[in-house]
Amino acid sequence: MISHRSRLLARLAFGLAIFASAFLLFQVQLLLGKFLLPWFGGTSAIWATCLLFFQVLLLGGYFYAHKISVSWGLRGQGKIHLSFLALSILWIFIAWYFWGSPLLPGPSWKPAPGAAPIAGILKLLLVSIGVPFLLLSSTGPLLQNWYAHLDLGTQKKAPYFLYALSNAGSLLGLLSYPLFLEPAFRLNTQSWLWGIGFGFFALCCAVCAWQAHRSNVGAATGQPIEESLAPAQNRPAASPRRWLWFTLPMLGSVMLLATTNFLTQDVAPIPLLWVVPLCLYLLSFVFTFHGTWYRRGLFHPLFGITALLVILALFQGTDMGVISQTGIFLIFLFAACMVCHGELARTKPGPRHLTSFYLLLSAGGAAGGIFVAIIAPSIFPTFWEYQLGLWAIAVILLVILFLDRESWLHDPKPDLLVPVAFLTVVFAVPKYLAHARIIRIPARVAPAYNVGLGLLIGVCVWLALTGGPNWARSRRYRWYEITSIATFLLLSTALCLHLTKESQHAYRERNFYGAVAVHENWDRDMLHLAYELMHGRITHGIQLTQDRKLPASYYGEGSGAQLALLTNPQRAAGSMRVGAIGLGIGTIASYSRPGDVYRFYEINPAIIRLAQGKGGYFSYLRDAAGRIEIVVGDARLSLEAEAARGDSQKFDVLVVDAFSGDSIPVHLLTKEAMALYLSHLRGPESVIAVHVTNRAIDLDPVLAGLAQTYGLKATLVRAPDRAGIFLQSDFILLTRGKALDTPEIKRAGHPILQDPAHPVPENRIWTDDYSNVVRLLLRVR
């Protein structure tokens, strides 16, 4: 018989172990994802690959917990888990011995330039955290099973509070990292703090395992627990519903990863933008599995309305402000996850099938990760998995509603307000599009349109207040079925139109580093035909079809890049060595002369192939008068390797322009990166030209801080848009000498460090630990 005091201590140990495991589980994902960013190019796909790894190991942990629970008695389970715990601790000690850190691989593990990124990320994650993460992921279901069998509760019911503690630990782990841990501590310190936390967890878990090992409970019955975590359903789920246990969480996982890709490809792949979607995803589980938050009458209309907003945002593209787009995508993600996980919770089976339910749930999440991280980049030319996920959720929701005879779709007294409200929303879309200047409503049609829209709004108000005529609330009119099918058909048509629009390109290709496309466009005056390279939704180069050697886009006459190249003192003295971080279509090679060397660093093989002439779209490299060198791989890793072997490049001008879409590869703009660039310059008159044109992030304070740190002169050169061929561009030129004192640069630019008495705050200077990246300045248009 367990004493009251022993029972309280055991309950405390179980609670602390489950809370700590969930906390550590989510914090280590962010910590390692951030650590690997600069090793693999700083792209948004790195986080998708990390999530894939963590979801697969989570599935492994659930499978381990399930098998050990149904195959062994509590004594055997405790003994096996103690051995697993000892192996995890040994794993961390070995990492500390070889790397000097319990988590972070040493510099010798950095990937070689051009190495396969997905395989490299998965290998590093497996080596650094594989066994401990597997242990942490198995803790929740296994310890809850032990708690129930050890009869530690005061009442004979499932340990609901342990599941609540697990979710609380997960959310706290997610939110505390970008808001507290990341700004306050360096990466190495963060890894040690995590190691200390793991030691605390191991102690609590060992107490729980020892309790199980010394218990007298016989062989495990396999009886699952947590019956109170969903509405009571004592009947086993019908066989056809089992496919929902896999499909619904898979679609939720797809939307999580696809939304995160959308957000990070146009801002920056940083933990803060990883955390927000993940928190919404996790909250949807909390709300649907632990209470009565999920209401079909609320979240089904919310899903439809936010889906409409998403489609409008997709059609507007970069014409919609970043904050507006981010808000729309996040609200839709929450609505979609609430629908997926809410319908999933409604199919939660009786006790006999609960373990298989959780296994299929985690398998679906892993399948979604595999689809977005590996399959989609291989089969889609751009980010189509987002649209596909949206459409698939609409399909499965419609199927569920038709199969469920108790759903609102089969209401015997349908409300006429639903179809009229749907018609009003559809009728209001042209008004929004006209306001956004996407379409124009003809003047002769506008009065009739406005009157019709006003009448529809009035009818909606009347129906909402009175309920409408009784004859209209008859089942034979099928208002709900008609509205649902019409909504789905409209949604499908809009998505097809958007995909058709996205497919109208001369060339498309997608890989780990993003999606690239080539457009054939005329300038605004319809005088010049040009090929335009798009990376994501942002232009990365333009070349005319006639005057092929004319530098265009961001590098034309009056641009910072042009001035840095043409006014550099070395140009008059002899041949120049020019470095460029980011190739684009190789536009700056048009400024090369015989004897000059232009050395490009580029990580994306698709960009290299296009710049070298694939398809015949671009020819700047082929037409260049100087010698062209291309170094494949991450620019910073390549420059570090050159510096390590004493191969200083002695650049006269180094152009830094390596964005993916509009996303900022933060590791190329840190204090340590700037020191590396300076070490590769020829002398004090050499210039670093940083391309800072960006619609979302204000990079001026970041570069001003770096200039202040290293005693550099900094001048911002802004060139206007001209005819759509020469794009508006912002370059910040940095030097230690007098290279920026030329009349041309003085006329075109202005210093950004005008008042030494008021230095740039430290929180504007980025470091390799990204301690201040969360302070990004968003430009709200």
Short mmCIF file of N, CA, C and O in Angstrom, two decimals, residues 208-266:
data_model
loop_
_atom_site.label_atom_id
_atom_site.label_comp_id
_atom_site.label_asym_id
_atom_site.label_seq_id
_atom_site.Cartn_x
_atom_site.Cartn_y
_atom_site.Cartn_z
N CYS A 208 10.26 7.90 -12.02
CA CYS A 208 9.02 7.29 -12.55
C CYS A 208 9.28 5.86 -13.02
O CYS A 208 8.48 4.94 -12.75
N ALA A 209 10.40 5.65 -13.73
CA ALA A 209 10.72 4.31 -14.22
C ALA A 209 10.98 3.36 -13.06
O ALA A 209 10.61 2.17 -13.13
N TRP A 210 11.61 3.87 -12.01
CA TRP A 210 11.86 3.02 -10.85
C TRP A 210 10.55 2.65 -10.17
O TRP A 210 10.39 1.51 -9.71
N GLN A 211 9.61 3.60 -10.12
CA GLN A 211 8.30 3.30 -9.56
C GLN A 211 7.63 2.18 -10.36
O GLN A 211 7.02 1.26 -9.79
N ALA A 212 7.73 2.24 -11.67
CA ALA A 212 7.14 1.20 -12.51
C ALA A 212 7.87 -0.12 -12.32
O ALA A 212 7.25 -1.20 -12.24
N HIS A 213 9.20 -0.08 -12.23
CA HIS A 213 10.00 -1.29 -12.11
C HIS A 213 9.73 -2.04 -10.82
O HIS A 213 9.69 -3.29 -10.79
N ARG A 214 9.50 -1.30 -9.71
CA ARG A 214 9.31 -1.95 -8.42
C ARG A 214 7.84 -2.24 -8.12
O ARG A 214 7.51 -2.72 -7.03
N SER A 215 6.95 -1.96 -9.09
CA SER A 215 5.53 -2.19 -8.83
C SER A 215 5.21 -3.67 -8.92
O SER A 215 5.96 -4.47 -9.49
N ASN A 216 4.05 -4.04 -8.39
CA ASN A 216 3.58 -5.42 -8.42
C ASN A 216 2.50 -5.66 -9.48
O ASN A 216 1.87 -6.71 -9.51
N VAL A 217 2.32 -4.65 -10.35
CA VAL A 217 1.30 -4.80 -11.38
C VAL A 217 1.77 -5.84 -12.39
O VAL A 217 2.93 -5.87 -12.78
N GLY A 218 0.87 -6.69 -12.82
CA GLY A 218 1.23 -7.78 -13.72
C GLY A 218 1.48 -7.30 -15.13
O GLY A 218 1.70 -6.13 -15.39
N ALA A 219 1.40 -8.20 -16.05
CA ALA A 219 1.66 -7.89 -17.44
C ALA A 219 0.69 -6.83 -17.92
O ALA A 219 -0.46 -6.77 -17.51
N ALA A 220 1.21 -5.98 -18.80
CA ALA A 220 0.38 -4.88 -19.32
C ALA A 220 -0.78 -5.44 -20.12
O ALA A 220 -0.67 -6.41 -20.83
N THR A 221 -1.88 -4.81 -19.93
CA THR A 221 -3.07 -5.26 -20.66
C THR A 221 -3.21 -4.58 -22.00
O THR A 221 -4.03 -4.97 -22.81
N GLY A 222 -2.39 -3.56 -22.23
CA GLY A 222 -2.53 -2.79 -23.46
C GLY A 222 -3.68 -1.82 -23.42
O GLY A 222 -4.01 -1.19 -24.41
N GLN A 223 -4.34 -1.73 -22.26
CA GLN A 223 -5.50 -0.84 -22.14
C GLN A 223 -5.05 0.61 -22.25
O GLN A 223 -4.27 1.09 -21.46
N PRO A 224 -5.47 1.33 -23.26
CA PRO A 224 -5.07 2.71 -23.37
C PRO A 224 -5.77 3.59 -22.35
O PRO A 224 -6.71 3.16 -21.68
N ILE A 225 -5.28 4.80 -22.25
CA ILE A 225 -5.82 5.71 -21.23
C ILE A 225 -6.28 6.99 -21.88
O ILE A 225 -6.44 7.08 -23.09
N GLU A 226 -6.51 8.02 -21.05
CA GLU A 226 -6.94 9.35 -21.49
C GLU A 226 -8.33 9.33 -22.10
O GLU A 226 -8.59 9.98 -23.09
N GLU A 227 -9.23 8.54 -21.52
CA GLU A 227 -10.58 8.50 -22.08
C GLU A 227 -11.29 9.84 -21.94
O GLU A 227 -12.22 10.12 -22.68
N SER A 228 -10.84 10.66 -21.00
CA SER A 228 -11.54 11.92 -20.78
C SER A 228 -11.04 13.05 -21.64
O SER A 228 -11.50 14.17 -21.52
N LEU A 229 -10.11 12.77 -22.55
CA LEU A 229 -9.53 13.85 -23.34
C LEU A 229 -10.39 14.23 -24.53
O LEU A 229 -10.07 15.12 -25.28
N ALA A 230 -11.46 13.51 -24.77
CA ALA A 230 -12.37 13.84 -25.87
C ALA A 230 -13.77 13.50 -25.42
O ALA A 230 -13.98 12.81 -24.42
N PRO A 231 -14.77 13.97 -26.14
CA PRO A 231 -16.14 13.57 -25.79
C PRO A 231 -16.27 12.07 -25.74
O PRO A 231 -15.69 11.35 -26.55
N ALA A 232 -17.00 11.60 -24.78
CA ALA A 232 -17.09 10.16 -24.55
C ALA A 232 -17.64 9.45 -25.77
O ALA A 232 -18.64 9.81 -26.33
N GLN A 233 -16.91 8.40 -26.18
CA GLN A 233 -17.35 7.55 -27.27
C GLN A 233 -16.94 6.12 -26.89
O GLN A 233 -15.82 5.72 -27.11
N ASN A 234 -17.83 5.41 -26.33
CA ASN A 234 -17.49 4.06 -25.87
C ASN A 234 -17.56 3.03 -26.98
O ASN A 234 -17.08 1.92 -26.82
N ARG A 235 -18.14 3.41 -28.13
CA ARG A 235 -18.19 2.45 -29.22
C ARG A 235 -16.92 2.57 -30.05
O ARG A 235 -16.39 3.66 -30.24
N PRO A 236 -16.41 1.47 -30.58
CA PRO A 236 -15.26 1.57 -31.46
C PRO A 236 -15.65 2.31 -32.72
O PRO A 236 -16.78 2.25 -33.19
N ALA A 237 -14.66 3.05 -33.27
CA ALA A 237 -14.94 3.78 -34.51
C ALA A 237 -15.16 2.79 -35.63
O ALA A 237 -14.52 1.75 -35.71
N ALA A 238 -16.08 3.13 -36.52
CA ALA A 238 -16.32 2.27 -37.67
C ALA A 238 -15.08 2.22 -38.54
O ALA A 238 -14.32 3.18 -38.61
N SER A 239 -14.88 1.13 -39.20
CA SER A 239 -13.67 0.92 -39.99
C SER A 239 -13.41 2.01 -41.02
O SER A 239 -12.29 2.47 -41.16
N PRO A 240 -14.45 2.52 -41.74
CA PRO A 240 -14.17 3.56 -42.73
C PRO A 240 -13.61 4.85 -42.13
O PRO A 240 -12.97 5.62 -42.83
N ARG A 241 -13.84 5.10 -40.84
CA ARG A 241 -13.35 6.33 -40.23
C ARG A 241 -11.86 6.29 -39.91
O ARG A 241 -11.28 7.32 -39.60
N ARG A 242 -11.25 5.12 -39.94
CA ARG A 242 -9.83 5.05 -39.59
C ARG A 242 -8.96 5.87 -40.55
O ARG A 242 -7.91 6.36 -40.16
N TRP A 243 -9.39 6.00 -41.79
CA TRP A 243 -8.59 6.78 -42.74
C TRP A 243 -8.52 8.25 -42.33
O TRP A 243 -7.56 8.95 -42.65
N LEU A 244 -9.52 8.72 -41.58
CA LEU A 244 -9.48 10.09 -41.10
C LEU A 244 -8.38 10.29 -40.05
O LEU A 244 -7.83 11.39 -39.93
N TRP A 245 -8.09 9.24 -39.26
CA TRP A 245 -7.06 9.35 -38.23
C TRP A 245 -5.69 9.65 -38.85
O TRP A 245 -4.83 10.23 -38.19
N PHE A 246 -5.48 9.24 -40.08
CA PHE A 246 -4.23 9.50 -40.78
C PHE A 246 -4.32 10.76 -41.64
O PHE A 246 -3.43 11.61 -41.63
N THR A 247 -5.42 10.91 -42.37
CA THR A 247 -5.53 11.97 -43.38
C THR A 247 -5.65 13.35 -42.75
O THR A 247 -4.99 14.30 -43.20
N LEU A 248 -6.48 13.49 -41.73
CA LEU A 248 -6.68 14.81 -41.14
C LEU A 248 -5.41 15.38 -40.51
O LEU A 248 -5.05 16.54 -40.77
N PRO A 249 -4.68 14.63 -39.68
CA PRO A 249 -3.42 15.20 -39.17
C PRO A 249 -2.38 15.43 -40.26
O PRO A 249 -1.55 16.33 -40.15
N MET A 250 -2.41 14.61 -41.32
CA MET A 250 -1.48 14.84 -42.43
C MET A 250 -1.74 16.20 -43.07
O MET A 250 -0.80 16.96 -43.35
N LEU A 251 -3.02 16.52 -43.31
CA LEU A 251 -3.34 17.81 -43.92
C LEU A 251 -3.01 18.97 -42.99
O LEU A 251 -2.56 20.03 -43.44
N GLY A 252 -3.23 18.79 -41.69
CA GLY A 252 -2.83 19.83 -40.74
C GLY A 252 -1.33 20.07 -40.77
O GLY A 252 -0.86 21.22 -40.75
N SER A 253 -0.55 19.00 -40.87
CA SER A 253 0.90 19.11 -40.95
C SER A 253 1.33 19.79 -42.25
O SER A 253 2.25 20.61 -42.26
N VAL A 254 0.67 19.44 -43.35
CA VAL A 254 0.99 20.07 -44.64
C VAL A 254 0.76 21.58 -44.57
O VAL A 254 1.60 22.37 -45.02
N MET A 255 -0.37 21.99 -43.99
CA MET A 255 -0.65 23.43 -43.91
C MET A 255 0.32 24.13 -42.98
O MET A 255 0.71 25.29 -43.25
N LEU A 256 0.74 23.49 -41.90
CA LEU A 256 1.72 24.09 -41.00
C LEU A 256 3.02 24.38 -41.74
O LEU A 256 3.55 25.50 -41.71
N LEU A 257 3.57 23.38 -42.42
CA LEU A 257 4.85 23.55 -43.09
C LEU A 257 4.74 24.47 -44.29
O LEU A 257 5.63 25.29 -44.55
N ALA A 258 3.65 24.35 -45.06
CA ALA A 258 3.49 25.20 -46.23
C ALA A 258 3.33 26.66 -45.83
O ALA A 258 3.89 27.56 -46.47
N THR A 259 2.59 26.92 -44.75
CA THR A 259 2.44 28.29 -44.27
C THR A 259 3.77 28.85 -43.78
O THR A 259 4.11 30.01 -44.07
N THR A 260 4.52 28.05 -43.06
CA THR A 260 5.83 28.50 -42.58
C THR A 260 6.74 28.83 -43.75
O THR A 260 7.48 29.82 -43.72
N ASN A 261 6.71 28.02 -44.81
CA ASN A 261 7.51 28.31 -46.00
C ASN A 261 7.11 29.64 -46.61
O ASN A 261 7.96 30.44 -47.03
N PHE A 262 5.80 29.89 -46.70
CA PHE A 262 5.32 31.15 -47.26
C PHE A 262 5.83 32.33 -46.45
O PHE A 262 6.27 33.34 -47.01
N LEU A 263 5.77 32.23 -45.13
CA LEU A 263 6.17 33.35 -44.28
C LEU A 263 7.67 33.60 -44.35
O LEU A 263 8.11 34.75 -44.45
N THR A 264 8.46 32.54 -44.30
CA THR A 264 9.91 32.71 -44.19
C THR A 264 10.59 32.99 -45.53
O THR A 264 11.70 33.51 -45.54
N GLN A 265 9.94 32.67 -46.65
CA GLN A 265 10.60 32.93 -47.93
C GLN A 265 10.60 34.41 -48.27
O GLN A 265 11.41 34.86 -49.09
N ASP A 266 9.72 35.20 -47.66
CA ASP A 266 9.67 36.62 -47.97
C ASP A 266 10.07 37.52 -46.80
O ASP A 266 10.02 38.74 -46.93
#
